[in-house]
């Protein structure tokens, strides 16, 4: 359905994926594959999360979850 592919739901699933990772580091290729979406959609999510300070890019295809709360 349309909701299943919405950016809001994808962001929620992306954050859950990071939080389930003990190191809080995530490979974006793995994330795209796990969530069943194109990497472009992952970039849409990471750009916003990076902009508000929740994640940081550690390399071209890797991010780290910064938020503790």
mmCIF file of C-alpha atoms in Angstrom:
data_model
loop_
_atom_site.group_PDB
_atom_site.id
_atom_site.type_symbol
_atom_site.label_atom_id
_atom_site.label_comp_id
_atom_site.label_asym_id
_atom_site.label_seq_id
_atom_site.Cartn_x
_atom_site.Cartn_y
_atom_site.Cartn_z
ATOM 1 C CA UNK A 1 0.000 0.000 0.000
ATOM 2 C CA UNK A 2 0.976 3.622 -0.227
ATOM 3 C CA UNK A 3 1.556 3.917 3.537
ATOM 4 C CA UNK A 4 3.948 0.943 3.498
ATOM 5 C CA UNK A 5 6.322 2.868 1.224
ATOM 6 C CA UNK A 6 5.880 6.283 2.843
ATOM 7 C CA UNK A 7 8.967 8.187 3.899
ATOM 8 C CA UNK A 8 7.657 8.394 7.462
ATOM 9 C CA UNK A 9 7.291 4.631 7.819
ATOM 10 C CA UNK A 10 10.632 4.007 6.104
ATOM 11 C CA UNK A 11 12.316 6.421 8.511
ATOM 12 C CA UNK A 12 10.770 4.607 11.476
ATOM 13 C CA UNK A 13 11.961 1.246 10.138
ATOM 14 C CA UNK A 14 15.421 2.696 9.373
ATOM 15 C CA UNK A 15 15.804 4.019 12.937
ATOM 16 C CA UNK A 16 14.642 0.662 14.342
ATOM 17 C CA UNK A 17 17.273 -1.044 12.184
ATOM 18 C CA UNK A 18 20.048 1.198 13.551
ATOM 19 C CA UNK A 19 18.897 0.800 17.142
ATOM 20 C CA UNK A 20 18.886 -2.997 16.789
ATOM 21 C CA UNK A 21 22.577 -2.845 15.822
ATOM 22 C CA UNK A 22 24.819 -3.039 18.929
ATOM 23 C CA UNK A 23 27.548 -0.803 17.440
ATOM 24 C CA UNK A 24 24.978 1.765 16.205
ATOM 25 C CA UNK A 25 26.868 1.740 12.884
ATOM 26 C CA UNK A 26 25.020 0.883 9.689
ATOM 27 C CA UNK A 27 26.007 0.214 6.094
ATOM 28 C CA UNK A 28 23.579 1.998 3.778
ATOM 29 C CA UNK A 29 23.671 -0.759 1.154
ATOM 30 C CA UNK A 30 22.651 -3.267 3.825
ATOM 31 C CA UNK A 31 19.920 -0.922 5.052
ATOM 32 C CA UNK A 32 18.475 -0.499 1.546
ATOM 33 C CA UNK A 33 18.469 -4.263 1.056
ATOM 34 C CA UNK A 34 16.939 -4.959 4.486
ATOM 35 C CA UNK A 35 14.175 -2.410 3.965
ATOM 36 C CA UNK A 36 13.580 -3.391 0.338
ATOM 37 C CA UNK A 37 14.020 0.120 -1.037
ATOM 38 C CA UNK A 38 16.308 1.910 -3.469
ATOM 39 C CA UNK A 39 19.380 3.569 -2.034
ATOM 40 C CA UNK A 40 17.981 6.944 -3.138
ATOM 41 C CA UNK A 41 15.234 6.555 -0.499
ATOM 42 C CA UNK A 42 17.875 5.755 2.130
ATOM 43 C CA UNK A 43 19.683 8.985 1.200
ATOM 44 C CA UNK A 44 16.428 10.931 1.635
ATOM 45 C CA UNK A 45 16.209 9.568 5.184
ATOM 46 C CA UNK A 46 19.879 9.973 6.120
ATOM 47 C CA UNK A 47 20.048 13.559 4.845
ATOM 48 C CA UNK A 48 17.240 14.589 7.177
ATOM 49 C CA UNK A 49 18.526 12.602 10.174
ATOM 50 C CA UNK A 50 22.012 14.026 9.656
ATOM 51 C CA UNK A 51 20.598 17.539 9.329
ATOM 52 C CA UNK A 52 18.916 17.312 12.737
ATOM 53 C CA UNK A 53 21.965 15.737 14.358
ATOM 54 C CA UNK A 54 20.738 12.192 15.003
ATOM 55 C CA UNK A 55 23.293 10.474 12.779
ATOM 56 C CA UNK A 56 26.668 11.207 11.243
ATOM 57 C CA UNK A 57 28.199 9.826 8.080
ATOM 58 C CA UNK A 58 31.382 7.936 8.921
ATOM 59 C CA UNK A 59 32.161 7.141 5.270
ATOM 60 C CA UNK A 60 30.399 7.220 1.904
ATOM 61 C CA UNK A 61 28.154 4.253 2.691
ATOM 62 C CA UNK A 62 28.179 4.150 6.481
ATOM 63 C CA UNK A 63 26.434 6.096 9.215
ATOM 64 C CA UNK A 64 26.610 6.161 13.008
ATOM 65 C CA UNK A 65 23.663 6.806 15.346
ATOM 66 C CA UNK A 66 24.614 9.731 17.625
ATOM 67 C CA UNK A 67 21.430 10.343 19.589
ATOM 68 C CA UNK A 68 21.304 9.069 23.166
ATOM 69 C CA UNK A 69 18.008 9.532 24.916
#
